[in-house]
CSV table of C-alpha atoms in Angstrom, one decimal:
chain,number,residue,atom,x,y,z
A,1,MET,CA,0.5,-11.7,46.7
A,2,GLY,CA,1.1,-13.6,43.4
A,3,PHE,CA,-2.2,-12.9,41.8
A,4,GLN,CA,-2.4,-11.9,38.1
A,5,ALA,CA,-5.4,-10.8,36.1
A,6,ARG,CA,-6.3,-13.1,33.2
A,7,ILE,CA,-8.8,-12.6,30.4
A,8,LYS,CA,-11.7,-15.1,30.4
A,9,LYS,CA,-12.1,-17.2,27.3
A,10,HIS,CA,-15.4,-17.0,25.5
A,11,LYS,CA,-17.3,-20.3,25.2
A,12,PRO,CA,-20.9,-21.0,24.2
A,13,PHE,CA,-23.1,-22.2,27.1
A,14,LEU,CA,-24.2,-25.7,26.4
A,15,LYS,CA,-26.9,-27.6,28.4
A,16,ALA,CA,-26.5,-31.3,28.8
A,17,ILE,CA,-29.0,-31.9,26.0
A,18,HIS,CA,-26.9,-29.8,23.6
A,19,MET,CA,-23.8,-31.8,24.5
A,20,LYS,CA,-25.7,-35.1,23.9
A,21,LYS,CA,-26.9,-33.9,20.5
A,22,ARG,CA,-23.5,-32.8,19.5
A,23,LEU,CA,-22.0,-36.1,20.5
A,24,ALA,CA,-24.8,-38.0,18.6
A,25,TRP,CA,-24.0,-35.8,15.5
A,26,VAL,CA,-20.3,-36.7,15.6
A,27,ASN,CA,-21.0,-40.4,16.1
A,28,ALA,CA,-23.5,-40.4,13.2
A,29,HIS,CA,-20.8,-38.9,10.9
A,30,LYS,CA,-17.6,-40.6,12.1
A,31,ASP,CA,-17.5,-43.1,9.2
A,32,TRP,CA,-18.1,-40.5,6.5
A,33,THR,CA,-15.8,-40.7,3.5
A,34,LYS,CA,-14.1,-37.7,1.9
A,35,ASP,CA,-16.8,-37.8,-0.8
A,36,ASP,CA,-19.5,-37.4,1.9
A,37,TRP,CA,-17.7,-34.4,3.4
A,38,ARG,CA,-17.4,-32.9,-0.1
A,39,ARG,CA,-21.1,-32.7,-0.1
A,40,MET,CA,-21.4,-30.9,3.3
A,41,VAL,CA,-22.1,-27.2,3.3
A,42,PHE,CA,-21.8,-25.2,6.5
A,43,SER,CA,-23.4,-21.8,6.7
A,44,ASP,CA,-23.9,-19.0,9.2
A,45,GLU,CA,-24.3,-15.2,9.4
A,46,THR,CA,-22.0,-12.8,11.3
A,47,LYS,CA,-21.6,-9.2,12.2
A,48,VAL,CA,-18.4,-7.5,10.9
A,49,ASN,CA,-17.4,-4.3,12.6
A,50,VAL,CA,-16.4,-1.6,10.1
A,51,TRP,CA,-14.1,0.0,12.6
A,52,GLY,CA,-12.2,-1.9,15.3
A,53,SER,CA,-13.4,-4.9,17.2
A,54,TYR,CA,-15.1,-5.9,20.4
A,55,GLY,CA,-12.1,-8.0,21.5
A,56,VAL,CA,-9.4,-7.1,24.0
A,57,LYS,CA,-6.5,-5.4,22.3
A,58,TYR,CA,-2.9,-5.5,23.6
A,59,TYR,CA,0.4,-3.9,22.8
A,60,TRP,CA,3.7,-4.9,24.1
A,61,LYS,CA,6.5,-2.5,25.3
A,62,ARG,CA,9.4,-2.5,27.6
A,63,VAL,CA,9.1,-0.6,30.8
A,64,ASP,CA,11.5,2.1,29.7
A,65,ASP,CA,10.1,2.5,26.2
A,66,LYS,CA,8.5,5.8,25.2
A,67,PHE,CA,4.8,6.0,24.4
A,68,ARG,CA,4.2,5.5,20.7
A,69,PHE,CA,1.3,6.0,18.3
A,70,HIS,CA,0.6,2.3,17.9
A,71,HIS,CA,0.0,2.0,21.7
A,72,LEU,CA,-3.4,3.8,21.0
A,73,ASP,CA,-6.7,2.2,20.2
A,74,LEU,CA,-8.2,4.7,17.8
A,75,THR,CA,-12.0,5.1,17.9
A,76,VAL,CA,-14.7,6.9,16.1
A,77,LYS,CA,-17.9,8.3,17.5
A,78,GLY,CA,-20.8,5.8,17.3
A,79,GLY,CA,-18.3,2.9,17.0
A,80,GLY,CA,-18.1,3.1,13.2
A,81,GLY,CA,-21.0,0.8,12.4
A,82,SER,CA,-21.1,-2.8,11.3
A,83,VAL,CA,-22.2,-5.0,8.4
A,84,MET,CA,-24.1,-8.2,8.6
A,85,MET,CA,-22.9,-11.0,6.3
A,86,TRP,CA,-24.0,-14.6,5.4
A,87,ASP,CA,-21.6,-17.1,4.0
A,88,TRP,CA,-20.9,-20.8,3.6
A,89,ILE,CA,-17.9,-23.0,3.5
A,90,THR,CA,-17.4,-26.4,2.0
A,91,TYR,CA,-14.7,-29.1,1.9
A,92,ASP,CA,-13.2,-27.5,-1.3
A,93,ASP,CA,-13.6,-23.8,-0.7
A,94,PRO,CA,-15.6,-20.9,0.9
A,95,GLY,CA,-18.8,-19.8,-0.7
A,96,TYR,CA,-19.7,-16.3,-1.6
A,97,ALA,CA,-20.5,-13.7,1.0
A,98,CYS,CA,-23.9,-12.1,1.0
A,99,ARG,CA,-24.4,-8.7,2.6
A,100,ILE,CA,-27.6,-8.4,4.7
A,101,TYR,CA,-28.5,-4.8,4.0
A,102,ASP,CA,-30.8,-3.8,6.8
A,103,GLY,CA,-28.8,-5.7,9.4
A,104,THR,CA,-31.4,-8.4,10.0
A,105,MET,CA,-31.9,-11.3,7.8
A,106,LYS,CA,-35.6,-12.2,7.3
A,107,LYS,CA,-36.8,-15.6,6.1
A,108,GLN,CA,-37.5,-14.1,2.6
A,109,ASP,CA,-33.9,-13.0,2.4
A,110,TYR,CA,-32.7,-16.4,3.5
A,111,VAL,CA,-34.8,-18.2,0.9
A,112,HIS,CA,-33.5,-15.9,-1.8
A,113,ILE,CA,-30.0,-16.7,-0.9
A,114,LEU,CA,-30.8,-20.4,-0.9
A,115,ASP,CA,-32.2,-20.1,-4.4
A,116,THR,CA,-28.8,-18.9,-5.6
A,117,LEU,CA,-27.2,-22.2,-4.7
A,118,ASN,CA,-28.2,-23.6,-8.1
A,119,TYR,CA,-26.3,-20.7,-9.8
A,120,TYR,CA,-23.2,-22.0,-8.0
A,121,ASN,CA,-23.8,-25.6,-9.2
A,122,TYR,CA,-25.0,-26.8,-5.8
A,123,ASP,CA,-28.0,-29.1,-6.2
A,124,PRO,CA,-30.0,-28.9,-2.9
A,125,LYS,CA,-30.9,-32.6,-3.4
A,126,ASN,CA,-27.2,-33.6,-3.6
A,127,ILE,CA,-25.7,-31.7,-0.6
A,128,TYR,CA,-25.9,-31.8,3.2
A,129,PHE,CA,-26.7,-28.3,4.3
A,130,GLN,CA,-25.7,-27.6,7.9
A,131,GLN,CA,-27.2,-24.6,9.6
A,132,ASP,CA,-28.3,-23.5,13.1
A,133,ASN,CA,-31.8,-23.7,14.3
A,134,ASP,CA,-32.6,-20.0,13.7
A,135,PRO,CA,-36.4,-19.7,13.1
A,136,LYS,CA,-35.8,-18.3,9.6
A,137,HIS,CA,-33.8,-21.4,8.7
A,138,THR,CA,-36.6,-23.8,9.7
A,139,SER,CA,-39.6,-21.7,8.6
A,140,LYS,CA,-42.2,-23.2,6.3
A,141,LEU,CA,-41.0,-20.8,3.6
A,142,ALA,CA,-37.4,-22.1,3.8
A,143,CYS,CA,-38.4,-25.7,4.4
A,144,PRO,CA,-41.6,-26.4,2.5
A,145,GLU,CA,-43.2,-29.8,3.0
A,146,PRO,CA,-42.4,-32.3,0.2
């Protein structure tokens, strides 16, 4: 019949307000210089699987090829576990990766990580620190009133 299965691409769901805010952010920064961007620090946390991935895995073979070991997706019981990490990236280079040991970063952990910025010669008063709106990022502990 001519139909073929295709894998859907992942894309974050954005409401109209999210799109407007993103466009406003882009427009507010469109005239930035290279020096402005050198002061920007992007950060986020992520989960890294110790064994395998959640993604779709493919292998390629000809119809008449014999089955081979690399055609298997080897697994371990329980999935093998994962590690939570936090990191940053700047215009010049990536930052340092911080392991989040119990799998969930708390606001105290986040503030401790932010305190280490000075060690890496990042003056919080001289950088633009971009982060998502996770409650720990915007807590009173992380963002004390001036």
